Amino acid sequence: MKFGKRIKEQIQESLPEWRDKFLRYKELKNLISSPAPAESIFVGLLNAEIEKFNAFFVEQEEDFIIHHKRLVEKCGDNDDVMFREEIGEIRKDIVNFHGEMVLLVNYSNINYTGLTKILKKYDKRTGGALRSPFIQKVLRQPFFKTDLVSRLVREWETTMDAMFPALTREVEGYERSAAVSSAAAGEGIFRNTVAALMTMREMRRGSSTYGAYSLPPLNLSDSDLVLRPRHVPSPIPIPY
Amino acid sequence: MEARPVQRSGSMVLSNLTRTTTSIPSNPSTGEESFTRSDNTQFISKPLGQQTYHLLSSNNNGAVGHICSSTSSGFSTNLHYSSMASHERHGSSSNDTSWCHDSPHGGFLDFPEASHVEDGGIGSAFDDIQKPNDWHEWADHLITDEDPLLSTSWNDLLLNTSSHSDSKVQIPPQAHQTVQQQPSPSVELRPVGTTSSSSNNGTGKARMRWTPELHEAFVEAVNSLGGSERATPKGVLKIMKVDGLTIYHVKSHLQKYRTARYRPEPSENGSSEKKLTPLEHITSLDLKGGIGITEALRLQMEVQKQLHEQLEIQRNLQLRIEEQGKYLQMMFEKQNSGLEKGTASTSDTSAKSDQEDKKTDDSKELVSEETRNSQEPESSQAKRTKTR
């Protein structure tokens, strides 16, 4: 049930347009717990979900590619970019763009994870062996192939260094920021990201059904600074 | 936070893995980077399709057989699922020839029971299934013909399908079969992996996967035609000269491009206000710490970086886990068929559960422990054979 709760939270924290694009984990679980879960129905629903993931993912990716180029043009080639007036705007653009791309990778991952879990549940319930070969198929799906988006993410991480002044007293600033950010996190990318990280940490904590297909515990030594306040605060209301 | 050692026997390798991952967040040197990257490439190059198929045909409780991965496109298997629904609906084996599995009908025995499933619980969960309590009708939506490729109901589904609509639960139309592009950046102008059975049903709605390189070519073509306002999809298509690229693809891409140009905000999703919010909040609140926008941005960036890093690690682990599972399964199959030719029928289920136990016990052993694993099932098999 932990995962079900977690994915629900993530969906709630996610960007509005994304919310109905996630795996319908709870519904699938309900299907499985019905008296005689029919494999054809279950598989059919899974396929529909996968199709949904693929369509959404590929479309987002296309948007990212277009936006990526625009941002590159905006940044230009000059070394003095950091001193331009609109640098604040550019930085914000970059960070948000980076964030959205990471969230897409997260989207892919959480749906994949959900699929593995629901398949495991199905096999457990029906004594079937659907999981392994089905997952093999999933691994080949477009939504799972996040290489391009990840590549862009890393590119912008590198570019960012040119956009930001060099850090001094980094650790101090970090901790100060961490305490503040927890109080200040509002809706949007930041909140979604924090929620995603917390989900990952939770999922990797080890479980009662730890087995051959389980992931090892997570290590997020640095992010403890950011995630130490365990609960993401309620959103600050935004006047529309 | 130290990684906790995995608390299963024989999990040495995984502890190594976690130790490695321990060091990654604090020291993202190229050493660790290459750990994740090289594994990535490893997986991509593994030929999975053939193995999986072999696996299926030899280990079959019936439940698994309908996943035919012998085709290259992941989507093509969807066809088989829908065909399977058709199969079950008619309750006969007349469709066998359109299948690529040779399992007994065991897997299909589930379906007749499904007709009795009128559980409101499921129905309420899936509001968007028409007549949720009547699975027969639902299955009817999927099939009208022996060969779903030709059935007209597919056309209807296709025409109604848009990339954002999941309001109806639909088995994916086969048109999407045509797209399975390798997204690696080195692939330049190869947008679509068309299969021989690609059937767009005349709507041309095959999905397209763009790359930065392809987009570059697109932009150049557009510019040479006088800009995004002046350029026409036909003109762009002609200039780009890319195989498999249809005017439909170009048209929708051009539309996105135009929108992005004339509303050059960071948001692709429309609500840029939402995006600005976290920053505005951070800076507009009365923060004694004096955190400025730059710091807030930096922090946000850090968190995002963390998440991405962890996602990549997790993904690699997941891939390895599946690889390992697949390998063990195959090894087990080999021994199973080799040792128990005479008793194969009776030992199938027990062999399966035994194997699952093995997997749980030797949970996290990766490549270096494989030989040891492969010997264990053999010895347990031998034991069972003796005691029988």
XYZ file of C-alpha atoms in Angstrom:
628
model
C 0.000 0.000 0.000
C 2.939 2.250 0.450
C 3.516 2.636 -3.209
C -0.130 3.281 -3.881
C -0.096 6.069 -1.386
C 3.111 7.463 -2.721
C 2.102 7.543 -6.314
C -1.114 9.222 -5.308
C 0.832 11.905 -3.512
C 3.098 12.413 -6.443
C 0.189 12.736 -8.767
C -1.295 15.353 -6.514
C 1.960 17.250 -6.479
C 2.496 16.990 -10.155
C 1.862 19.612 -12.749
C -1.866 19.740 -13.433
C -1.669 18.684 -17.027
C 0.110 15.551 -16.011
C -2.223 14.315 -13.415
C -4.327 12.010 -15.471
C -1.364 10.572 -17.309
C -0.029 8.429 -14.538
C -0.588 4.771 -13.952
C -3.967 3.986 -12.461
C -2.436 1.897 -9.811
C -5.310 1.776 -7.407
C -7.830 0.787 -10.027
C -5.609 -1.972 -11.261
C -5.173 -3.201 -7.733
C -8.906 -3.304 -7.319
C -9.176 -5.339 -10.455
C -6.694 -7.811 -9.142
C -8.457 -8.233 -5.854
C -11.701 -9.077 -7.581
C -12.836 -12.718 -7.327
C -11.594 -13.827 -10.726
C -9.292 -11.327 -12.348
C -9.304 -12.085 -16.027
C -5.930 -11.921 -17.582
C -7.137 -10.587 -20.858
C -8.836 -7.683 -19.190
C -5.901 -6.981 -16.974
C -3.467 -7.118 -19.830
C -5.732 -5.034 -21.989
C -5.851 -2.343 -19.375
C -2.123 -2.425 -18.925
C -1.644 -2.007 -22.616
C -3.939 0.957 -22.633
C -1.940 2.476 -19.806
C 1.278 1.897 -21.663
C -0.134 3.523 -24.727
C -1.084 6.486 -22.621
C 2.429 6.728 -21.239
C 3.982 6.503 -24.645
C 1.787 9.143 -26.180
C 2.316 11.570 -23.345
C 6.000 10.959 -23.017
C 6.779 11.345 -26.685
C 4.733 14.490 -26.925
C 6.443 16.045 -23.932
C 9.767 15.066 -25.333
C 8.951 16.804 -28.574
C 8.023 19.960 -26.701
C 11.260 19.744 -24.786
C 13.278 19.471 -27.932
C 11.693 22.576 -29.332
C 12.128 24.484 -26.122
C 15.676 23.273 -25.761
C 16.621 24.878 -29.001
C 14.911 28.099 -28.098
C 16.763 28.274 -24.839
C 20.042 27.605 -26.514
C 19.380 30.472 -28.856
C 18.424 32.669 -25.956
C 21.609 31.961 -24.075
C 23.751 32.718 -27.022
C 27.407 32.077 -27.254
C 28.884 35.039 -25.530
C 30.824 34.746 -22.348
C 29.249 37.805 -20.920
C 25.879 36.154 -20.747
C 26.039 36.184 -17.005
C 26.064 39.901 -16.891
C 23.175 40.536 -19.129
C 20.066 42.094 -17.784
C 17.802 39.265 -18.606
C 20.076 36.755 -16.949
C 17.631 36.363 -14.095
C 14.948 35.396 -16.500
C 17.238 33.052 -18.354
C 18.335 31.332 -15.180
C 14.786 30.820 -14.149
C 13.965 29.444 -17.556
C 16.816 27.027 -17.425
C 16.119 25.793 -13.954
C 12.460 25.289 -14.632
C 13.147 23.619 -17.917
C 15.646 21.340 -16.284
C 13.108 20.602 -13.601
C 10.382 19.732 -15.989
C 12.615 17.371 -17.886
C 13.659 15.643 -14.709
C 10.030 15.292 -13.795
C 9.388 13.588 -17.085
C 12.130 11.109 -16.343
C 10.544 10.642 -12.960
C 7.194 10.142 -14.640
C 8.662 7.378 -16.725
C 10.249 5.749 -13.754
C 7.321 5.842 -11.430
C 5.037 4.381 -14.041
C 7.522 1.656 -14.773
C 7.876 0.902 -11.095
C 4.125 0.854 -10.726
C 3.866 -1.625 -13.542
C 6.400 -3.955 -11.991
C 4.583 -3.813 -8.709
C 1.153 -4.369 -10.111
C 2.414 -7.271 -12.168
C 3.977 -8.783 -9.119
C 0.690 -8.461 -7.305
C -1.105 -10.044 -10.180
C 1.181 -13.016 -10.267
C 0.875 -13.420 -6.569
C -2.870 -13.316 -6.739
C -3.327 -15.597 -9.689
C -0.229 -17.729 -9.453
C 0.627 -16.674 -12.949
C 3.913 -15.795 -14.541
C 2.857 -12.697 -16.368
C 5.335 -10.383 -14.829
C 8.672 -11.237 -16.302
C 7.880 -11.384 -19.997
C 5.524 -8.449 -19.764
C 8.227 -6.352 -18.207
C 10.528 -7.314 -21.025
C 8.035 -5.789 -23.354
C 7.740 -2.685 -21.229
C 11.486 -2.180 -21.346
C 11.205 -1.680 -25.065
C 8.517 0.947 -24.901
C 9.210 4.542 -25.903
C 8.214 5.930 -22.539
C 10.867 3.846 -20.877
C 13.616 5.071 -23.145
C 14.512 8.255 -21.403
C 18.027 8.564 -22.761
C 17.414 11.656 -24.805
C 15.744 13.607 -22.058
C 18.448 12.590 -19.610
C 21.048 13.740 -22.022
C 19.454 17.148 -22.286
C 19.200 17.319 -18.520
C 22.892 16.736 -18.130
C 23.710 19.238 -20.841
C 21.840 21.948 -19.029
C 23.448 21.055 -15.759
C 26.770 21.777 -17.356
C 25.555 24.940 -19.001
C 24.193 26.159 -15.720
C 27.647 26.599 -14.333
C 28.229 29.303 -16.857
C 25.006 30.980 -15.884
C 25.512 31.140 -12.170
C 28.104 33.000 -10.188
C 30.633 30.816 -8.482
C 29.562 29.503 -5.140
C 31.217 30.777 -2.031
C 30.545 29.294 1.348
C 28.477 26.751 -0.397
C 27.600 24.552 2.499
C 26.378 27.384 4.636
C 24.239 28.697 1.901
C 22.920 25.258 1.230
C 21.794 24.609 4.744
C 20.280 27.994 5.073
C 18.500 27.467 1.821
C 17.302 24.090 2.894
C 15.655 25.373 6.018
C 14.085 28.180 4.116
C 12.981 26.166 1.171
C 11.018 23.795 3.256
C 8.998 26.672 4.533
C 8.672 28.264 1.191
C 8.016 25.434 -1.198
C 4.951 26.228 -3.145
C 3.231 24.446 -5.954
C 4.992 23.611 -9.081
C 8.163 21.989 -10.115
C 10.019 22.356 -6.892
C 7.338 20.778 -4.810
C 6.877 18.004 -7.273
C 10.578 17.302 -7.274
C 10.765 17.133 -3.528
C 7.791 14.814 -3.451
C 9.442 12.605 -6.023
C 12.632 12.371 -4.059
C 10.775 11.493 -0.926
C 8.892 8.811 -2.755
C 12.078 7.298 -3.980
C 13.586 7.288 -0.572
C 10.522 5.648 0.843
C 10.313 3.037 -1.821
C 13.893 2.101 -1.386
C 13.634 1.697 2.305
C 13.118 -2.014 2.097
C 9.837 -3.801 2.468
C 8.216 -6.910 3.813
C 8.152 -8.408 0.382
C 11.773 -7.820 -0.328
C 12.846 -10.284 -2.925
C 14.803 -11.000 -6.008
C 13.281 -8.138 -7.903
C 13.492 -5.523 -5.195
C 15.666 -2.474 -5.335
C 18.380 -1.917 -2.778
C 18.130 0.839 -0.190
C 18.547 4.368 -1.357
C 21.355 6.630 -0.477
C 20.711 10.303 -0.522
C 23.326 11.638 1.816
C 23.283 15.180 0.573
C 19.638 15.464 -0.059
C 18.951 14.808 3.590
C 19.695 18.461 3.983
C 16.866 19.291 1.722
C 14.505 16.539 2.698
C 14.989 16.684 6.411
C 11.629 18.314 7.016
C 9.707 15.204 6.213
C 6.456 16.701 5.198
C 6.100 18.945 2.262
C 4.145 21.875 3.623
C 0.754 22.707 2.335
C 0.754 24.984 -0.630
C 0.644 28.667 -0.167
C -2.525 29.804 -1.835
C -1.948 31.649 -5.012
C -4.414 34.299 -6.059
C -5.210 33.545 -9.635
C 23.263 8.303 5.523
C 25.032 5.074 5.064
C 23.578 2.436 2.910
C 22.243 -0.354 4.995
C 23.670 -3.703 4.079
C 21.175 -5.911 2.445
C 19.936 -8.416 4.905
C 19.775 -11.477 2.833
C 22.260 -14.222 2.493
C 24.551 -14.180 -0.441
C 23.923 -10.568 -1.135
C 27.493 -9.563 -1.245
C 27.465 -8.208 -4.699
C 24.526 -6.006 -4.055
C 26.216 -4.597 -0.991
C 29.009 -3.678 -3.290
C 26.479 -2.069 -5.483
C 25.037 -0.034 -2.676
C 28.451 0.953 -1.521
C 29.136 2.200 -4.965
C 25.929 4.093 -5.049
C 26.747 5.487 -1.644
C 29.632 7.336 -3.042
C 27.827 8.721 -5.977
C 25.884 11.584 -4.432
C 28.795 12.942 -2.523
C 31.366 12.489 -5.173
C 29.966 12.500 -8.642
C 33.267 11.832 -10.265
C 33.622 10.303 -13.638
C 34.291 6.964 -12.018
C 30.786 6.615 -10.766
C 29.383 8.208 -13.836
C 30.926 5.573 -15.966
C 29.466 2.951 -13.724
C 25.995 3.999 -14.597
C 26.697 4.854 -18.182
C 28.513 1.730 -19.117
C 25.740 -0.337 -17.696
C 23.346 1.629 -19.773
C 25.070 0.791 -22.957
C 25.396 -2.768 -21.875
C 21.711 -3.168 -21.668
C 20.903 -1.500 -24.868
C 23.084 -3.847 -26.790
C 21.679 -7.004 -25.313
C 19.423 -8.822 -27.710
C 16.370 -9.449 -25.671
C 13.776 -10.394 -28.187
C 14.898 -13.831 -29.164
C 15.671 -14.960 -25.688
C 12.361 -13.913 -24.388
C 10.519 -15.796 -27.002
C 12.424 -18.924 -26.329
C 11.720 -18.484 -22.708
C 8.032 -18.273 -23.300
C 7.666 -21.282 -25.436
C 9.398 -23.529 -22.991
C 7.969 -22.302 -19.742
C 4.335 -21.903 -20.184
C 1.551 -22.036 -17.730
C -0.562 -20.674 -20.484
C -0.779 -17.368 -18.795
C 2.339 -16.119 -20.387
C 2.164 -17.483 -23.839
C 0.422 -14.658 -25.541
C 3.262 -12.256 -25.182
C 5.056 -12.663 -28.429
C 8.198 -10.705 -28.340
C 9.656 -12.105 -31.461
C 8.686 -8.991 -33.303
C 10.871 -6.004 -32.913
C 8.248 -3.458 -32.153
C 6.984 -3.347 -28.658
C 3.617 -2.269 -29.871
C 3.029 -5.252 -32.007
C 2.451 -7.341 -28.958
C -0.572 -5.245 -28.259
C -2.090 -6.752 -31.302
C -1.709 -10.131 -29.820
C -3.359 -9.114 -26.645
C -6.347 -7.862 -28.478
C -6.336 -10.949 -30.569
C -6.295 -12.865 -27.388
C -9.390 -11.098 -26.236
C -10.953 -12.126 -29.480
C -9.754 -15.624 -28.902
C -11.345 -15.834 -25.567
C -14.516 -14.262 -26.706
C -15.075 -16.964 -29.201
C -13.824 -19.540 -26.826
C -12.185 -21.482 -29.584
C -8.755 -22.048 -30.854
C -9.506 -20.939 -34.343
C -7.226 -17.985 -34.020
C -4.232 -20.012 -33.200
C -2.602 -19.505 -36.510
C -2.498 -15.780 -36.027
C -0.567 -16.295 -32.870
C 2.993 -17.016 -32.316
C 2.699 -19.023 -29.179
C 2.071 -22.665 -28.770
C 0.777 -22.869 -25.267
C -2.061 -25.025 -24.113
C -5.329 -23.321 -23.511
C -4.623 -23.022 -19.851
C -4.227 -19.308 -19.978
C -7.580 -18.783 -21.555
C -9.516 -20.656 -19.012
C -9.671 -17.488 -17.030
C -11.928 -15.793 -19.452
C -15.145 -17.757 -18.989
C -14.911 -16.926 -15.346
C -14.591 -13.311 -16.232
C -18.021 -13.323 -17.660
C -19.248 -13.838 -14.173
C -17.373 -10.898 -12.907
C -19.940 -8.283 -12.437
C -18.314 -6.850 -9.465
C -19.257 -3.288 -8.955
C -15.919 -2.641 -7.450
C -14.147 -2.879 -10.729
C -16.800 -0.945 -12.528
C -16.615 1.967 -10.224
C -12.881 2.014 -10.473
C -12.875 2.272 -14.199
C -15.549 4.760 -14.913
C -14.451 5.223 -18.423
C -15.094 1.678 -19.515
C -18.435 1.596 -21.174
C -20.846 -0.623 -19.323
C -18.263 -1.593 -16.791
C -20.167 -4.489 -15.384
C -20.520 -6.275 -18.634
C -17.224 -7.582 -19.795
C -18.683 -9.206 -22.829
C -19.614 -5.876 -24.251
C -16.263 -4.474 -23.359
C -14.560 -7.257 -25.185
C -16.870 -6.596 -28.088
C -15.314 -3.218 -28.502
C -12.076 -4.886 -29.208
C -13.062 -7.396 -31.768
C -15.437 -7.805 -34.581
C -13.396 -10.027 -36.755
C -11.110 -12.914 -36.618
C -8.326 -10.675 -37.734
C -8.375 -7.460 -35.773
C -6.145 -5.836 -38.316
C -8.996 -5.649 -40.722
C -11.836 -4.936 -38.405
C -13.563 -1.655 -38.868
C -13.920 -1.047 -35.179
C -10.211 -0.388 -35.162
C -10.734 2.432 -37.562
C -13.171 3.998 -35.225
C -10.800 3.660 -32.355
C -8.015 5.161 -34.385
C -9.964 8.152 -35.496
C -11.008 8.839 -31.976
C -7.581 8.447 -30.568
C -5.621 11.513 -29.872
C -2.435 11.674 -27.964
C -4.118 13.092 -24.943
C -7.232 11.076 -24.801
C -7.371 8.258 -22.405
C -10.930 8.797 -21.537
C -11.772 5.498 -23.155
C -9.886 2.422 -22.342
C -8.756 1.302 -25.735
C -6.433 -1.362 -26.850
C -3.713 0.488 -28.692
C -4.396 0.587 -32.395
C -1.848 -1.051 -34.554
C -1.000 2.182 -36.294
C 1.326 2.959 -33.508
C 3.302 -0.023 -34.487
C 5.094 2.025 -37.048
C 7.024 4.087 -34.626
C 9.787 2.635 -32.610
C 12.608 5.021 -33.015
C 15.894 4.557 -31.289
C 16.180 7.772 -29.387
C 19.928 7.771 -29.153
C 21.351 11.095 -30.192
C 23.590 9.563 -32.751
C 20.597 8.678 -34.856
C 20.156 11.669 -36.991
C 17.524 11.657 -39.596
C 15.704 8.453 -38.980
C 12.484 9.383 -37.366
C 10.419 6.278 -37.748
C 11.085 2.614 -37.596
C 8.481 1.312 -39.950
C 7.500 -2.299 -39.772
C 6.235 -4.242 -42.706
C 2.806 -4.556 -41.242
C 2.483 -0.867 -40.595
C -1.070 0.020 -41.193
C -2.036 3.588 -40.672
C -5.542 2.881 -41.794
C -5.191 5.897 -43.983
C -5.126 8.329 -41.133
C -1.332 8.593 -40.991
C -1.401 8.835 -37.258
C 1.775 6.965 -36.617
C 3.598 8.450 -33.746
C 6.838 10.186 -34.379
C 9.774 10.541 -32.105
C 11.760 13.682 -32.661
C 15.396 14.258 -31.933
C 17.346 17.490 -31.587
C 19.131 16.757 -34.840
C 15.901 16.225 -36.662
C 14.557 19.400 -35.189
C 17.612 21.242 -36.411
C 16.885 20.079 -39.891
C 13.320 21.168 -39.418
C 14.321 24.642 -38.278
C 16.668 25.040 -41.174
C 13.960 24.049 -43.578
C 11.551 26.476 -41.988
C 14.038 29.303 -42.081
C 14.802 28.681 -45.691
C 11.129 29.029 -46.414
C 10.943 32.404 -44.775
C 10.174 31.666 -41.176
C 7.605 29.780 -39.172
C 4.712 31.877 -40.352
C 5.457 31.537 -43.999
C 6.573 27.954 -44.105
C 4.073 25.310 -45.028
C 4.165 21.711 -43.878
C 4.387 20.530 -47.430
C 7.306 22.765 -48.186
C 9.141 21.764 -45.059
C 8.532 18.124 -45.702
C 9.903 18.464 -49.173
C 13.067 20.172 -48.067
C 13.773 17.854 -45.200
C 13.593 14.745 -47.327
C 13.425 12.384 -44.423
C 12.217 8.849 -44.889
C 9.083 8.024 -43.036
C 8.356 11.593 -42.109
C 4.801 12.413 -43.019
C 3.119 15.704 -43.554
C 1.077 15.011 -40.499
C 4.191 14.890 -38.365
C 5.522 18.081 -39.845
C 2.236 19.823 -39.476
C 1.866 19.131 -35.795
C 5.481 19.899 -35.146
C 5.194 23.174 -36.995
C 2.230 24.077 -34.896
C 4.140 23.429 -31.714
C 7.047 25.378 -33.084
C 4.926 28.382 -33.886
C 3.346 28.375 -30.478
C 6.719 28.216 -28.818
C 8.052 31.071 -30.842
C 5.249 33.463 -30.185
C 4.853 32.647 -26.609
C 8.455 32.182 -25.625
C 7.883 31.320 -22.006
C 9.455 28.458 -20.151
C 6.236 26.564 -19.996
C 5.236 24.034 -22.586
C 2.213 23.160 -20.581
C 0.625 26.499 -20.589
C 0.614 27.638 -17.038
C 3.793 29.514 -16.615
C 2.342 31.115 -13.579
C 2.619 27.872 -11.776
C 6.231 27.588 -12.675
C 7.082 31.009 -11.396
C 5.354 30.310 -8.176
C 8.006 28.518 -6.206
C 10.508 31.217 -6.874
C 8.132 34.012 -6.198
C 7.138 32.437 -2.978
C 10.650 31.909 -1.887
C 11.580 35.477 -2.504
C 8.402 37.230 -1.581
C 8.081 35.662 1.799
C 9.596 37.527 4.621
C 12.748 35.525 4.762
C 15.126 36.535 7.420
C 17.756 34.379 5.911
C 17.836 36.745 3.030
C 17.747 34.053 0.447
C 17.742 35.646 -2.903
C 16.352 34.448 -6.147
C 19.694 33.137 -7.185
C 20.052 31.032 -4.116
C 16.556 29.725 -4.439
C 17.214 28.802 -8.017
C 20.397 27.131 -7.081
C 18.660 25.116 -4.455
C 15.922 24.117 -6.803
C 18.556 23.062 -9.266
C 20.290 20.971 -6.656
C 17.160 19.121 -5.737
C 16.416 18.496 -9.364
C 19.894 17.224 -9.978
C 19.591 14.885 -7.051
C 16.361 13.483 -8.308
C 17.709 12.950 -11.753
C 20.787 11.234 -10.498
C 18.773 8.907 -8.338
C 16.425 8.189 -11.169
C 19.271 7.141 -13.393
C 20.694 4.904 -10.730
C 17.343 3.371 -10.024
C 16.714 2.758 -13.665
C 19.980 0.976 -14.080
C 19.290 -1.164 -11.088
C 15.904 -2.059 -12.414
C 17.401 -3.060 -15.703
C 19.961 -5.212 -14.014
C 17.351 -6.869 -11.903
C 15.366 -7.828 -14.934
C 18.425 -9.041 -16.728
C 19.362 -11.161 -13.787
C 15.879 -12.557 -13.452
C 15.735 -13.409 -17.077
C 19.058 -15.118 -16.962
C 18.179 -17.181 -13.951
C 14.930 -18.158 -15.533
C 16.643 -19.322 -18.660
C 19.245 -21.273 -16.772
C 16.543 -22.900 -14.785
C 14.570 -23.754 -17.875
C 17.535 -25.384 -19.427
C 18.121 -27.563 -16.454
C 14.490 -28.249 -16.006
C 14.055 -29.561 -19.472
C 17.332 -31.386 -19.340
C 16.862 -33.238 -16.092
C 13.234 -33.945 -15.986
C 12.197 -35.014 -19.392
C 10.055 -37.743 -18.035
C 8.472 -35.862 -15.180
C 8.150 -32.512 -16.875
C 4.393 -32.310 -16.667
C 4.118 -32.929 -12.987
C 7.000 -30.821 -11.915
C 6.166 -27.673 -13.822
C 4.401 -25.845 -11.065
C 6.630 -27.049 -8.311
C 9.645 -26.169 -10.365
C 8.303 -22.712 -10.813
C 7.728 -22.085 -7.136
C 11.051 -23.572 -6.309
C 12.692 -21.224 -8.710
C 10.930 -18.279 -7.180
C 12.221 -19.357 -3.803
C 15.659 -19.558 -5.219
C 15.328 -16.080 -6.532
C 14.250 -14.788 -3.178
C 16.996 -16.505 -1.280
C 19.763 -15.515 -3.587
C 18.089 -12.233 -4.078
C 20.690 -9.778 -5.062
C 23.411 -11.766 -6.686
C 24.479 -10.217 -9.867
C 26.868 -11.239 -12.514
C 29.701 -12.606 -10.445
C 27.477 -14.949 -8.526
C 25.737 -16.462 -11.481
C 27.625 -19.697 -11.648
C 26.850 -20.513 -8.085
C 23.169 -19.843 -8.649
C 22.987 -21.976 -11.668
C 24.290 -24.924 -9.781
C 21.843 -24.689 -6.950
C 18.640 -25.275 -8.883
C 20.286 -28.251 -10.396
C 21.054 -29.829 -7.073
C 17.575 -29.218 -5.752
C 16.118 -30.690 -8.874
C 18.229 -33.736 -8.486
C 17.046 -34.083 -4.940
C 13.424 -33.931 -5.897
C 13.881 -36.415 -8.637
C 15.459 -38.821 -6.266
C 12.806 -38.563 -3.653
C 9.964 -38.936 -6.092
